[in-house]
């Protein structure tokens, strides 16, 4: 059942201060009814024309899931539209489906089992050219035909005729050897890679590339389009198990070599399942990430004013005990809103902070209570015009559902 979360007077005042509103202005925050029922894995996408799309996985029954979406119109969500459903999907709290939209062309990705192994699954992409009325059969953007992990996808439109997808690709992790020293936490013996491909509305593939030959196994990728081209951020993995955030950019149709955004030097033997987030506006870029180097958990933000070629010193935004699960949205040149999960007094909260290239602006705000359980997933944030939307998964003892909130700048 949908309901609205109460805001305390103090908390509401903090939010007004945080977003730069006066107490005499119209309310800057409202909770929104969502059109899903028993659902989770929310995602948000803003199309080039400013339309905001909410997507999620709906649980139909014990064996069937459906991928659905809604658009934000007149400050409410439209009736849900179903893209696809299946009984052999790989549904995971950290590896959620996505939409990419430009005009009437929409592409939607989900994960589908390819074999009997726990982590044998492929990426499937379905498309529509009539704004969702008719969806094509899905295609697979990777051509290895190997039963292995393929996931943590990011997609965006490059033009009205091409879209770009990047993902973590496990085709090299399926060696039959079991005593290799480089075996990962899933029992794999090769390295996870980062790969990309362009595709058109007919599902034709172009410009297939391996972007990094050794990356962290199960942290989200994130991608944004800058004025010089697409930029991807992800958690890397060195031979010595340093798992810091790396960047690759495509400049003049050529991918740069990977380089570390900031040397946190987080040495960890297994994947922390905590990927970075990115937002861009022209030449301005903001990246948020979680690290626990030296066993000190932190949420960090760094800015770029040159399409991601260089970045400012990172700014810590958390309140001392973060769990990560970050997202970020640029709201102005050198200014962004960042979200994360914070543990406090035996509770877990979704926090929101305003941060600029000069540092943290004001007091972080507690948006909603949540759970540290995996089922609570990753809150996501998006900006369109003067509107900021947040979506998250609410967990109770029986089920999960998706909640959303709206701010006006």
XYZ file of C-alpha atoms in Angstrom:
409
model
C 0.000 0.000 0.000
C 1.334 3.447 -0.870
C 1.611 6.086 1.792
C 3.354 9.371 2.408
C 6.314 9.726 4.722
C 5.953 12.468 7.370
C 8.643 15.133 7.604
C 9.467 16.623 10.965
C 9.416 20.425 11.238
C 13.130 20.419 12.006
C 13.943 18.047 9.164
C 11.824 20.064 6.748
C 13.604 23.267 7.751
C 16.961 21.605 7.130
C 15.775 20.605 3.675
C 14.710 24.145 2.836
C 18.106 25.449 3.931
C 19.906 22.688 2.041
C 18.162 23.417 -1.244
C 18.380 27.166 -0.860
C 14.685 27.837 -0.195
C 13.198 30.197 2.346
C 10.644 29.118 4.920
C 8.111 31.388 3.186
C 8.446 29.673 -0.198
C 6.282 26.819 -1.401
C 7.199 23.408 0.015
C 10.384 22.119 -1.611
C 9.651 18.454 -0.976
C 6.767 16.119 -1.601
C 6.413 12.357 -1.601
C 4.805 10.810 -4.649
C 2.593 7.803 -5.135
C 4.310 5.250 -7.350
C 2.437 2.998 -9.784
C 4.166 -0.211 -8.749
C 3.031 -2.756 -6.183
C 5.456 -5.485 -5.084
C 8.556 -4.126 -6.716
C 12.184 -3.087 -6.367
C 15.399 -2.243 -8.257
C 14.271 1.313 -9.189
C 16.175 3.365 -11.730
C 15.761 6.873 -13.143
C 16.624 8.230 -16.577
C 16.292 11.770 -17.955
C 15.895 11.940 -21.733
C 17.405 14.792 -23.783
C 14.005 16.530 -23.847
C 13.888 16.501 -20.025
C 11.354 13.708 -19.510
C 12.027 11.649 -16.383
C 11.506 7.891 -16.559
C 11.173 5.607 -13.537
C 11.808 1.906 -14.159
C 11.592 -1.068 -11.814
C 11.185 -4.834 -11.541
C 7.674 -5.980 -10.577
C 7.292 -9.366 -8.908
C 4.386 -11.112 -10.641
C 4.660 -14.374 -8.690
C 7.317 -16.673 -7.262
C 8.684 -17.504 -10.709
C 7.868 -14.505 -12.924
C 9.213 -10.940 -12.988
C 8.270 -7.992 -15.197
C 10.274 -4.938 -16.235
C 8.044 -1.845 -16.087
C 8.350 1.918 -16.382
C 6.448 5.151 -15.891
C 7.016 8.768 -16.936
C 6.777 11.834 -14.718
C 4.082 14.198 -15.971
C 2.308 17.025 -14.155
C 4.078 16.117 -10.907
C 2.839 12.545 -10.861
C 3.755 9.181 -12.344
C 1.776 7.864 -15.291
C 0.205 4.419 -15.377
C 2.824 1.654 -15.536
C 3.890 0.251 -18.884
C 5.315 -3.259 -19.153
C 8.373 -3.810 -21.349
C 8.941 -7.529 -20.858
C 8.474 -10.375 -18.407
C 10.212 -13.681 -17.844
C 10.758 -16.690 -15.612
C 14.507 -17.058 -16.052
C 15.711 -13.583 -15.179
C 18.649 -12.773 -12.956
C 17.185 -10.276 -10.483
C 19.766 -8.792 -8.156
C 19.622 -6.051 -5.521
C 22.723 -4.282 -6.904
C 22.496 -4.998 -10.643
C 19.311 -3.309 -11.762
C 17.768 -2.829 -15.236
C 17.828 0.502 -17.062
C 16.198 2.599 -19.777
C 17.811 4.850 -22.379
C 15.566 7.201 -24.367
C 15.876 9.740 -27.170
C 12.663 10.871 -28.862
C 10.399 7.877 -29.618
C 13.377 5.482 -29.516
C 13.709 3.642 -26.236
C 16.119 0.870 -25.243
C 15.622 -1.237 -22.119
C 18.046 -3.741 -20.627
C 17.600 -6.562 -18.136
C 19.548 -9.698 -17.164
C 18.534 -13.210 -18.167
C 19.982 -16.561 -17.153
C 22.081 -18.269 -19.840
C 22.903 -21.534 -18.083
C 22.599 -23.378 -14.773
C 25.473 -21.654 -12.972
C 24.519 -19.079 -10.340
C 26.296 -16.306 -12.216
C 25.612 -17.440 -15.770
C 23.539 -14.644 -17.259
C 23.413 -12.399 -20.325
C 22.386 -8.828 -20.978
C 19.187 -8.517 -23.002
C 18.154 -5.270 -24.714
C 14.685 -4.657 -26.167
C 13.793 -1.564 -28.190
C 10.823 0.462 -29.334
C 10.536 3.169 -31.988
C 7.035 4.306 -31.026
C 7.510 5.481 -27.430
C 6.796 2.115 -25.860
C 3.718 0.929 -27.720
C 5.522 -1.972 -29.389
C 8.744 -3.585 -28.164
C 11.090 -5.660 -30.306
C 12.403 -9.084 -29.303
C 15.528 -8.636 -27.207
C 19.092 -8.957 -28.464
C 22.368 -9.629 -26.627
C 25.034 -6.896 -26.978
C 27.991 -9.210 -26.289
C 28.989 -11.850 -28.825
C 31.130 -14.193 -26.710
C 28.368 -16.828 -26.260
C 30.044 -17.876 -23.003
C 28.040 -18.837 -19.917
C 29.399 -16.217 -17.541
C 28.527 -12.966 -15.786
C 27.487 -10.038 -17.970
C 25.908 -7.154 -16.094
C 26.162 -3.826 -14.281
C 25.140 -2.039 -17.466
C 25.118 1.687 -18.191
C 23.398 3.009 -21.333
C 22.917 6.418 -22.920
C 21.977 7.840 -26.343
C 24.861 9.207 -28.416
C 22.575 10.533 -31.155
C 19.183 9.880 -32.695
C 20.665 6.808 -34.439
C 23.169 5.328 -31.973
C 23.188 4.307 -28.316
C 26.150 3.260 -26.193
C 26.237 0.483 -23.606
C 29.026 -0.426 -21.182
C 29.066 -3.403 -18.831
C 31.126 -5.772 -16.723
C 31.982 -8.837 -18.779
C 33.001 -12.169 -17.253
C 33.937 -14.082 -20.390
C 37.521 -14.441 -19.116
C 36.470 -15.741 -15.697
C 35.341 -19.193 -16.761
C 38.657 -21.073 -16.737
C 38.138 -24.685 -15.542
C 41.150 -24.387 -13.264
C 40.179 -24.110 -9.600
C 43.497 -23.614 -7.848
C 44.605 -20.366 -9.439
C 45.873 -17.704 -7.028
C 43.820 -14.990 -8.713
C 40.506 -16.731 -8.027
C 37.850 -14.154 -7.093
C 35.014 -14.228 -4.564
C 32.704 -16.001 -7.026
C 35.192 -18.812 -7.556
C 36.335 -17.436 -10.905
C 39.912 -17.657 -12.079
C 40.194 -14.963 -14.757
C 39.615 -11.227 -14.527
C 36.371 -9.364 -15.007
C 36.625 -6.855 -17.872
C 34.885 -3.603 -18.791
C 33.471 -3.576 -22.316
C 31.399 -1.298 -24.523
C 29.417 -1.367 -27.752
C 27.291 0.973 -29.828
C 23.984 -0.239 -31.240
C 21.260 1.079 -33.495
C 17.487 0.701 -33.485
C 17.742 -2.567 -35.431
C 20.082 -4.121 -32.872
C 23.163 -3.895 -35.087
C 26.397 -3.669 -33.097
C 29.264 -1.251 -33.749
C 32.567 -0.166 -32.207
C 32.898 -3.088 -29.791
C 35.741 -2.446 -27.359
C 37.437 -3.741 -24.237
C 37.966 -0.678 -22.042
C 39.765 -2.281 -19.086
C 41.093 -5.834 -18.836
C 40.862 -6.168 -15.032
C 38.118 -4.546 -12.943
C 36.179 -5.161 -9.732
C 33.686 -7.984 -10.177
C 30.338 -6.661 -8.968
C 30.330 -2.874 -8.542
C 28.053 -0.735 -10.690
C 29.361 1.143 -13.696
C 28.184 4.701 -14.362
C 28.316 6.812 -17.503
C 27.585 10.394 -18.544
C 27.855 12.394 -21.747
C 30.189 15.399 -21.538
C 30.785 18.033 -24.202
C 33.738 15.991 -25.485
C 32.020 12.591 -25.434
C 30.997 9.759 -23.102
C 32.810 9.159 -19.832
C 32.640 5.969 -17.748
C 33.478 5.558 -14.058
C 33.838 2.182 -12.354
C 35.687 0.385 -9.577
C 39.017 -0.907 -10.789
C 41.050 -3.822 -9.434
C 44.841 -3.900 -9.391
C 47.061 -6.967 -9.158
C 47.532 -6.046 -5.485
C 43.747 -5.830 -4.834
C 43.539 -2.051 -4.710
C 39.948 -1.288 -5.696
C 39.733 2.430 -6.369
C 37.610 4.354 -8.876
C 38.872 4.603 -12.452
C 37.832 6.639 -15.485
C 37.793 6.045 -19.215
C 36.675 8.703 -21.710
C 35.978 8.624 -25.403
C 37.594 11.625 -27.058
C 37.422 12.061 -30.837
C 36.040 8.520 -31.130
C 38.991 6.979 -29.270
C 38.817 5.550 -25.757
C 41.479 6.784 -23.354
C 43.499 4.413 -21.235
C 42.021 3.824 -17.753
C 43.314 6.035 -14.984
C 42.521 6.323 -11.289
C 40.326 9.285 -10.330
C 41.855 9.465 -6.835
C 44.297 7.105 -5.143
C 42.291 6.092 -2.074
C 44.392 2.908 -1.922
C 41.507 0.775 -0.713
C 42.936 -2.716 -0.458
C 40.176 -5.295 -0.175
C 40.221 -8.937 -1.233
C 36.561 -9.125 -2.313
C 34.164 -6.904 -4.195
C 32.462 -4.329 -1.904
C 29.395 -4.069 -4.205
C 29.569 -0.275 -4.077
C 30.027 1.404 -7.432
C 30.511 5.106 -8.239
C 28.046 7.609 -9.703
C 28.538 10.374 -12.254
C 26.662 13.412 -13.529
C 27.731 15.823 -16.270
C 26.602 19.085 -17.826
C 28.740 20.151 -20.757
C 32.315 20.426 -19.554
C 31.303 20.139 -15.888
C 31.409 16.690 -14.268
C 30.766 15.428 -10.732
C 31.631 11.944 -9.464
C 30.629 10.395 -6.121
C 32.018 7.189 -4.657
C 32.438 5.138 -1.487
C 35.751 4.010 -0.047
C 36.842 2.309 3.150
C 40.589 2.680 2.781
C 42.420 2.265 6.094
C 39.105 0.882 7.420
C 37.557 4.369 7.436
C 34.295 4.425 5.444
C 33.791 7.633 3.457
C 31.575 9.086 0.757
C 33.637 11.304 -1.514
C 32.804 13.759 -4.306
C 35.135 15.267 -6.881
C 34.497 17.803 -9.650
C 35.933 18.389 -13.097
C 35.695 21.539 -15.208
C 37.392 20.079 -18.303
C 35.167 17.171 -19.417
C 36.771 14.789 -16.913
C 40.365 15.305 -18.003
C 41.287 16.395 -14.478
C 39.491 16.428 -11.123
C 39.498 18.521 -7.967
C 40.656 17.173 -4.632
C 37.883 14.941 -3.249
C 35.414 16.311 -0.704
C 34.074 14.111 2.063
C 30.305 14.520 2.488
C 29.158 11.755 4.866
C 28.388 12.075 8.582
C 30.906 9.528 9.828
C 29.341 6.105 9.332
C 28.286 5.679 5.700
C 27.385 2.443 3.951
C 27.852 3.965 0.502
C 25.335 3.171 -2.277
C 25.846 6.634 -3.750
C 24.231 8.642 -6.504
C 24.777 12.210 -7.710
C 23.073 14.883 -9.833
C 24.615 18.137 -11.075
C 22.347 21.083 -10.284
C 24.616 23.919 -11.450
C 28.149 24.503 -12.645
C 30.366 23.143 -9.886
C 27.367 22.202 -7.712
C 25.685 18.832 -7.120
C 23.334 16.879 -4.889
C 24.662 13.555 -3.612
C 22.800 10.727 -1.875
C 24.064 7.779 0.163
C 23.137 5.435 3.018
C 24.256 6.377 6.533
C 24.128 4.162 9.641
C 23.171 5.932 12.878
C 21.756 4.856 16.256
C 20.918 1.328 15.066
C 19.076 2.816 12.085
C 19.905 3.326 8.432
C 18.922 6.501 6.602
C 19.081 7.882 3.080
C 21.095 11.086 3.301
C 21.121 14.003 0.860
C 23.804 16.697 0.756
C 24.542 19.702 -1.399
C 28.196 19.950 -2.356
C 30.188 22.369 -4.476
C 33.717 22.405 -5.765
C 34.526 24.538 -2.697
C 33.152 21.956 -0.251
C 30.011 20.691 1.480
C 27.163 23.221 1.525
C 25.063 23.139 4.689
C 23.914 20.163 6.725
C 23.166 16.763 5.125
C 19.475 15.934 5.297
C 17.925 12.613 6.269
C 15.456 11.893 3.468
C 13.933 8.640 4.689
C 14.521 5.682 6.931
C 15.666 2.583 5.095
C 17.409 -0.706 5.770
C 20.995 -1.798 5.401
C 19.720 -5.095 4.000
C 20.549 -5.867 0.408
C 16.852 -5.782 -0.465
C 16.833 -2.003 0.111
C 19.025 -1.630 -2.953
C 20.505 1.641 -4.174
C 18.651 4.976 -4.017
C 18.844 6.918 -7.302
C 18.531 10.646 -8.013
C 17.853 12.619 -11.203
C 17.446 16.274 -12.210
C 15.299 17.786 -14.942
C 14.948 21.544 -15.090
C 14.062 22.741 -11.597
C 12.922 19.309 -10.431
C 14.923 16.753 -8.469
C 13.536 13.236 -8.119
C 14.717 10.506 -5.771
C 13.657 6.850 -5.919
C 14.406 4.133 -3.396
C 13.267 0.681 -2.305
C 11.324 0.371 0.926
C 11.615 -2.949 2.733
C 9.232 -4.480 5.256
C 8.883 -7.976 6.677
C 6.711 -9.186 3.803
C 7.748 -7.394 0.623
C 9.486 -4.450 -1.018
C 8.102 -1.469 -2.893
C 9.458 1.648 -4.589
C 9.061 5.137 -3.109
C 9.810 8.472 -4.757
C 10.210 12.065 -3.638
C 10.270 15.402 -5.485
C 12.219 18.575 -4.753
C 11.949 21.907 -6.570
C 15.099 23.967 -6.814
